[in-house]
């Protein structure tokens, strides 16, 4: 499936707002992939499709969980919205026949994971800094993402963890593990 076919498919599956966000993520992923020497076309596709499962209804989520034998962890059982990343990865594989690299990037784009490669970091950050985002500090993250993936990841993780704490929500262990891994890596370089 080429990028135009994926756009057509997503324009029917997603709300206009979510589709616009996906296009923005695609553009940011393309730019970051170009900067960091990753496959630009694959990054565009991953950025475009990363939220394919974001707007699934609860019954659709349950159907996918059963079909693919996905067992939500204790945090995902409480914060069901986190599951869109795992479900998006299986949709990318089975409905769009996309590469394992794209699948992993989609799977990790919400909580992160200490095993992320640069491609997955690009998709994670592209989702957070795309042109339609307008939260405090977004411009700083956009600049930092073009200078250092790891430093941008760490800065954004600090930001999002603080925000999550203020909301009184649970923090997924993968997010904490990734932050600790990056902090250890950056301080021991």
XYZ file of N, CA, C and O in Angstrom, residues 36-166:
524
model
N 18.411 12.848 10.560
C 19.141 11.773 11.241
C 19.486 10.586 10.349
O 19.965 9.551 10.826
N 19.283 10.717 9.047
C 19.706 9.678 8.123
C 18.883 8.411 8.174
O 19.381 7.324 7.853
N 17.623 8.521 8.549
C 16.728 7.359 8.554
C 15.925 7.350 7.259
O 15.895 8.340 6.520
N 15.256 6.255 6.991
C 14.468 6.098 5.778
C 13.288 7.077 5.812
O 12.366 6.929 6.614
N 13.329 8.080 4.934
C 12.343 9.154 4.934
C 10.952 8.631 4.571
O 9.959 8.987 5.217
N 10.865 7.786 3.559
C 9.562 7.264 3.146
C 8.921 6.429 4.245
O 7.722 6.556 4.529
N 9.702 5.577 4.886
C 9.184 4.766 5.994
C 8.746 5.662 7.157
O 7.729 5.394 7.791
N 9.516 6.715 7.415
C 9.160 7.644 8.498
C 7.851 8.366 8.183
O 7.002 8.544 9.069
N 7.690 8.771 6.933
C 6.429 9.420 6.528
C 5.248 8.486 6.788
O 4.225 8.901 7.348
N 5.384 7.244 6.369
C 4.304 6.273 6.540
C 4.029 6.035 8.021
O 2.869 6.036 8.451
N 5.077 5.838 8.806
C 4.900 5.602 10.245
C 4.240 6.800 10.913
O 3.339 6.638 11.751
N 4.678 8.000 10.561
C 4.070 9.195 11.135
C 2.608 9.330 10.753
O 1.762 9.690 11.566
N 2.311 9.007 9.519
C 0.940 9.100 9.032
C 0.021 8.119 9.749
O -1.080 8.469 10.165
N 0.486 6.909 9.940
C -0.397 5.837 10.423
C -0.328 5.623 11.943
O -1.070 4.820 12.489
N 0.527 6.360 12.645
C 0.773 6.079 14.064
C -0.489 6.057 14.933
O -0.562 5.323 15.901
N -1.498 6.855 14.602
C -2.722 6.918 15.410
C -3.901 6.196 14.766
O -5.059 6.499 15.068
N -3.632 5.221 13.903
C -4.691 4.513 13.199
C -5.723 3.915 14.158
O -6.912 3.826 13.833
N -5.307 3.538 15.366
C -6.219 2.912 16.330
C -6.700 3.882 17.413
O -7.415 3.472 18.332
N -6.357 5.136 17.314
C -6.645 6.113 18.376
C -8.139 6.321 18.613
O -8.561 6.570 19.734
N -8.937 6.223 17.572
C -10.359 6.529 17.718
C -11.255 5.294 17.661
O -12.454 5.401 17.400
N -10.680 4.137 17.945
C -11.494 2.923 17.985
C -12.483 2.999 19.144
O -12.157 3.502 20.225
N -13.676 2.486 18.912
C -14.672 2.391 19.982
C -14.251 1.274 20.953
O -13.465 0.401 20.602
N -14.811 1.294 22.138
C -14.462 0.296 23.151
C -14.708 -1.129 22.644
O -13.886 -2.014 22.861
N -15.811 -1.350 21.943
C -16.093 -2.695 21.433
C -15.076 -3.113 20.375
O -14.694 -4.286 20.293
N -14.606 -2.154 19.571
C -13.576 -2.465 18.572
C -12.250 -2.789 19.250
O -11.538 -3.702 18.823
N -11.920 -2.049 20.299
C -10.702 -2.327 21.063
C -10.760 -3.750 21.608
O -9.808 -4.521 21.470
N -11.879 -4.097 22.217
C -12.032 -5.441 22.786
C -11.916 -6.515 21.709
O -11.305 -7.562 21.926
N -12.471 -6.241 20.533
C -12.386 -7.193 19.423
C -10.934 -7.404 18.985
O -10.489 -8.545 18.788
N -10.177 -6.329 18.845
C -8.765 -6.438 18.462
C -7.954 -7.156 19.546
O -7.095 -7.979 19.229
N -8.219 -6.842 20.807
C -7.493 -7.498 21.898
C -7.703 -9.009 21.843
O -6.751 -9.780 21.989
N -8.949 -9.405 21.617
C -9.256 -10.837 21.548
C -8.656 -11.468 20.286
O -8.029 -12.524 20.364
N -8.832 -10.814 19.149
C -8.348 -11.359 17.878
C -6.837 -11.587 17.907
O -6.337 -12.587 17.396
N -6.098 -10.667 18.496
C -4.639 -10.748 18.486
C -4.061 -11.239 19.808
O -2.850 -11.214 20.004
N -4.945 -11.668 20.698
C -4.522 -12.197 21.999
C -3.576 -11.231 22.718
O -2.530 -11.628 23.236
N -3.952 -9.962 22.716
C -3.172 -8.938 23.403
C -3.709 -8.810 24.818
O -4.914 -8.620 25.023
N -2.823 -8.944 25.766
C -3.190 -8.831 27.175
C -2.735 -7.473 27.703
O -1.533 -7.238 27.851
N -3.673 -6.570 27.962
C -3.288 -5.264 28.510
C -2.604 -5.430 29.864
O -3.004 -6.272 30.673
N -1.558 -4.627 30.094
C -0.939 -4.664 31.414
C -1.832 -3.900 32.389
O -2.870 -3.350 32.007
N -1.449 -3.854 33.648
C -2.329 -3.260 34.673
C -2.581 -1.772 34.437
O -3.666 -1.275 34.730
N -1.622 -1.063 33.897
C -1.813 0.362 33.607
C -2.763 0.519 32.419
O -3.675 1.345 32.436
N -2.575 -0.266 31.370
C -3.426 -0.198 30.175
C -4.872 -0.587 30.489
O -5.796 -0.094 29.843
N -5.070 -1.452 31.465
C -6.429 -1.819 31.861
C -7.160 -0.621 32.456
O -8.369 -0.481 32.290
N -6.421 0.240 33.118
C -7.010 1.432 33.742
C -7.075 2.593 32.757
O -8.077 3.300 32.672
N -6.004 2.780 32.008
C -5.911 3.870 31.030
C -5.944 3.262 29.635
O -4.926 3.154 28.951
N -7.138 2.868 29.220
C -7.339 2.097 27.990
C -6.845 2.830 26.744
O -6.483 2.214 25.756
N -6.771 4.154 26.809
C -6.286 4.930 25.666
C -4.858 4.594 25.272
O -4.470 4.781 24.116
N -4.071 4.087 26.213
C -2.692 3.695 25.902
C -2.634 2.535 24.916
O -1.641 2.360 24.211
N -3.699 1.756 24.861
C -3.702 0.569 24.002
C -3.665 0.898 22.518
O -3.322 0.039 21.697
N -3.972 2.131 22.137
C -4.000 2.452 20.707
C -2.642 2.234 20.044
O -2.576 1.954 18.855
N -1.574 2.319 20.822
C -0.242 2.106 20.256
C -0.037 0.628 19.889
O 0.398 0.308 18.776
N -0.347 -0.262 20.814
C -0.212 -1.703 20.531
C -1.160 -2.140 19.416
O -0.789 -2.910 18.531
N -2.384 -1.646 19.477
C -3.357 -2.019 18.452
C -2.964 -1.442 17.093
O -3.113 -2.097 16.064
N -2.449 -0.227 17.093
C -1.985 0.384 15.858
C -0.870 -0.420 15.210
O -0.798 -0.539 13.982
N -0.001 -0.992 16.040
C 1.102 -1.808 15.518
C 0.579 -3.063 14.810
O 1.064 -3.422 13.736
N -0.433 -3.720 15.384
C -0.961 -4.919 14.723
C -1.780 -4.552 13.483
O -1.776 -5.291 12.498
N -2.452 -3.419 13.501
C -3.169 -2.955 12.312
C -2.163 -2.634 11.201
O -2.377 -2.981 10.030
N -1.051 -1.992 11.574
C 0.004 -1.681 10.597
C 0.532 -2.959 9.951
O 0.796 -3.001 8.750
N 0.658 -3.999 10.753
C 1.167 -5.273 10.246
C 0.125 -5.990 9.380
O 0.405 -6.361 8.246
N -1.072 -6.174 9.918
C -2.041 -7.055 9.281
C -2.927 -6.385 8.236
O -3.348 -7.039 7.286
N -3.224 -5.116 8.409
C -4.102 -4.445 7.457
C -3.336 -3.620 6.419
O -3.848 -3.368 5.339
N -2.115 -3.199 6.767
C -1.337 -2.367 5.859
C -0.038 -3.030 5.399
O 0.675 -2.485 4.577
N 0.292 -4.185 5.994
C 1.487 -4.946 5.620
C 2.757 -4.101 5.710
O 3.591 -4.107 4.807
N 2.905 -3.378 6.803
C 4.056 -2.499 6.989
C 5.173 -3.210 7.749
O 4.949 -4.196 8.448
N 6.370 -2.683 7.622
C 7.578 -3.310 8.159
C 7.561 -3.405 9.688
O 6.846 -2.677 10.376
N 8.396 -4.284 10.181
C 8.545 -4.457 11.641
C 9.046 -3.160 12.271
O 8.650 -2.821 13.382
N 9.903 -2.436 11.582
C 10.429 -1.175 12.104
C 9.285 -0.171 12.317
O 9.228 0.496 13.354
N 8.386 -0.075 11.370
C 7.227 0.814 11.506
C 6.317 0.325 12.630
O 5.840 1.120 13.451
N 6.099 -0.971 12.695
C 5.252 -1.532 13.754
C 5.789 -1.165 15.141
O 5.034 -0.744 16.021
N 7.101 -1.336 15.343
C 7.705 -1.027 16.645
C 7.594 0.472 16.961
O 7.306 0.849 18.092
N 7.824 1.298 15.960
C 7.721 2.742 16.181
C 6.306 3.125 16.609
O 6.119 3.946 17.519
N 5.310 2.520 15.979
C 3.914 2.783 16.353
C 3.636 2.254 17.755
O 3.027 2.938 18.582
N 4.115 1.068 18.045
C 3.898 0.469 19.363
C 4.488 1.325 20.485
O 3.928 1.429 21.565
N 5.629 1.961 20.233
C 6.333 2.716 21.269
C 5.979 4.201 21.299
O 6.462 4.923 22.150
N 5.127 4.689 20.389
C 4.957 6.143 20.270
C 4.203 6.800 21.414
O 4.203 8.020 21.523
N 3.600 6.027 22.292
C 2.828 6.614 23.391
C 3.586 6.564 24.720
O 3.806 7.595 25.342
N 3.990 5.383 25.131
C 4.688 5.250 26.414
C 6.196 5.345 26.267
O 6.896 5.614 27.228
N 6.697 5.094 25.053
C 8.133 4.964 24.870
C 8.575 3.590 25.329
O 7.789 2.805 25.868
N 9.849 3.300 25.127
C 10.417 2.016 25.537
C 11.933 2.145 25.481
O 12.460 2.733 24.531
N 12.619 1.613 26.470
C 14.080 1.773 26.506
C 14.790 1.072 25.342
O 15.954 1.334 25.089
N 14.083 0.220 24.618
C 14.665 -0.466 23.465
C 14.414 0.268 22.147
O 14.646 -0.295 21.078
N 13.959 1.495 22.210
C 13.672 2.258 20.995
C 14.954 2.530 20.221
O 15.961 2.902 20.803
N 14.871 2.364 18.893
C 15.974 2.781 18.035
C 15.701 4.216 17.578
O 14.679 4.812 17.941
N 16.613 4.775 16.792
C 16.440 6.165 16.356
C 15.165 6.357 15.538
O 14.507 7.391 15.646
N 14.815 5.376 14.727
C 13.596 5.485 13.935
C 12.381 5.631 14.845
O 11.529 6.500 14.625
N 12.286 4.807 15.866
C 11.153 4.883 16.803
C 11.155 6.211 17.564
O 10.093 6.794 17.816
N 12.340 6.693 17.922
C 12.427 7.996 18.603
C 11.923 9.115 17.705
O 11.264 10.053 18.166
N 12.233 9.015 16.429
C 11.767 10.024 15.462
C 10.243 10.055 15.422
O 9.632 11.132 15.452
N 9.610 8.904 15.390
C 8.144 8.858 15.328
C 7.552 9.353 16.646
O 6.582 10.119 16.652
N 8.133 8.956 17.754
C 7.677 9.441 19.067
C 7.712 10.960 19.108
O 6.724 11.614 19.455
N 8.858 11.536 18.755
C 9.002 12.987 18.815
C 8.151 13.697 17.766
O 7.582 14.762 18.047
N 8.069 13.141 16.571
C 7.254 13.763 15.522
C 5.803 13.912 15.984
O 5.166 14.940 15.730
N 5.306 12.907 16.688
C 3.952 12.951 17.240
C 3.792 14.117 18.221
O 2.746 14.757 18.282
N 4.832 14.405 18.967
C 4.759 15.423 20.016
C 5.019 16.841 19.512
O 4.593 17.807 20.147
N 5.751 16.970 18.395
C 6.168 18.311 17.957
C 5.544 18.734 16.632
O 5.872 19.805 16.111
N 4.661 17.925 16.080
C 4.104 18.257 14.769
C 3.470 19.646 14.796
O 3.093 20.154 15.835
N 3.367 20.243 13.608
C 3.013 21.649 13.442
C 1.685 22.068 14.058
O 1.482 23.247 14.331
N 0.784 21.142 14.313
C -0.517 21.480 14.888
C -0.516 21.480 16.416
O -1.509 21.880 17.020
N 0.568 21.047 17.009
C 0.677 21.064 18.480
C 0.955 22.491 18.923
O 1.758 23.193 18.315
N 0.343 22.910 20.035
C 0.542 24.283 20.497
C 0.618 24.410 22.015
O 0.217 25.422 22.567
N 1.140 23.411 22.699
C 1.277 23.465 24.150
C 2.521 24.278 24.535
O 3.379 24.572 23.692
N 2.610 24.641 25.817
C 3.788 25.371 26.316
C 5.051 24.569 26.002
O 5.065 23.348 26.132
N 6.083 25.243 25.604
C 7.407 24.658 25.339
C 7.510 23.859 24.045
O 8.569 23.305 23.765
N 6.460 23.765 23.256
C 6.536 22.937 22.056
C 7.636 23.424 21.114
O 8.346 22.611 20.507
N 7.824 24.739 21.013
C 8.851 25.263 20.111
C 10.246 24.855 20.575
O 11.106 24.518 19.764
N 10.456 24.843 21.881
C 11.749 24.389 22.425
C 11.994 22.919 22.072
O 13.113 22.541 21.713
N 10.945 22.102 22.166
C 11.080 20.685 21.815
C 11.348 20.511 20.325
O 12.103 19.624 19.923
N 10.732 21.343 19.496
C 10.971 21.270 18.049
C 12.436 21.549 17.727
O 13.048 20.851 16.915
N 12.987 22.565 18.364
C 14.393 22.922 18.140
C 15.308 21.809 18.640
O 16.219 21.366 17.941
N 15.053 21.340 19.858
C 15.883 20.304 20.467
C 15.837 18.999 19.669
O 16.860 18.322 19.519
N 14.669 18.656 19.122
C 14.538 17.416 18.347
C 15.434 17.423 17.114
O 15.870 16.362 16.656
N 15.731 18.594 16.598
C 16.595 18.704 15.414
C 18.079 18.702 15.789
O 18.930 18.606 14.917
N 18.371 18.775 17.091
C 19.755 18.805 17.560
C 20.204 17.475 18.157
O 21.342 17.059 17.966
N 19.309 16.812 18.905
C 19.668 15.554 19.562
C 18.399 14.775 19.893
O 17.578 15.246 20.687
N 18.258 13.601 19.312
C 17.081 12.780 19.605
C 17.004 12.431 21.081
O 15.951 12.557 21.700
N 18.119 11.986 21.646
C 18.098 11.548 23.045
C 17.820 12.705 24.004
O 17.044 12.563 24.950
N 18.430 13.845 23.771
C 18.180 14.992 24.647
C 16.740 15.479 24.506
O 16.103 15.853 25.490
N 16.211 15.461 23.294
C 14.816 15.850 23.090
C 13.873 14.854 23.762
O 12.884 15.249 24.392
N 14.186 13.566 23.632
C 13.366 12.540 24.289
C 13.353 12.746 25.795
O 12.296 12.746 26.421
N 14.523 12.942 26.378
C 14.613 13.115 27.824
C 13.853 14.359 28.272
O 13.086 14.319 29.240
N 14.027 15.450 27.564
C 13.328 16.691 27.919
C 11.814 16.509 27.826
O 11.069 16.941 28.709
N 11.361 15.854 26.757
C 9.925 15.656 26.618
C 9.396 14.693 27.670
O 8.309 14.903 28.216
N 10.141 13.645 27.975
C 9.702 12.711 29.013
C 9.577 13.408 30.358
O 8.604 13.193 31.094
N 10.540 14.252 30.698
C 10.437 15.022 31.945
C 9.166 15.862 31.947
O 8.425 15.909 32.928
N 8.912 16.539 30.831
C 7.727 17.385 30.684
C 6.444 16.569 30.832
O 5.536 16.926 31.582
N 6.362 15.458 30.113
C 5.121 14.682 30.113
C 4.900 13.957 31.440
O 3.760 13.823 31.895
N 5.969 13.521 32.091
C 5.818 12.888 33.404
C 5.290 13.903 34.413
O 4.371 13.592 35.186
N 5.834 15.101 34.413
C 5.344 16.144 35.326
C 3.873 16.460 35.060
O 3.072 16.606 35.990
N 3.523 16.557 33.795
C 2.139 16.840 33.400
C 1.209 15.711 33.856
O 0.105 15.953 34.360
N 1.661 14.474 33.682
C 0.867 13.310 34.071
C 0.669 13.267 35.583
O -0.430 12.968 36.061
N 1.701 13.595 36.328
C 1.597 13.639 37.791
C 0.579 14.699 38.216
O -0.267 14.454 39.084
N 0.650 15.884 37.603
C -0.294 16.959 37.940
C -1.737 16.549 37.679
O -2.641 16.963 38.393
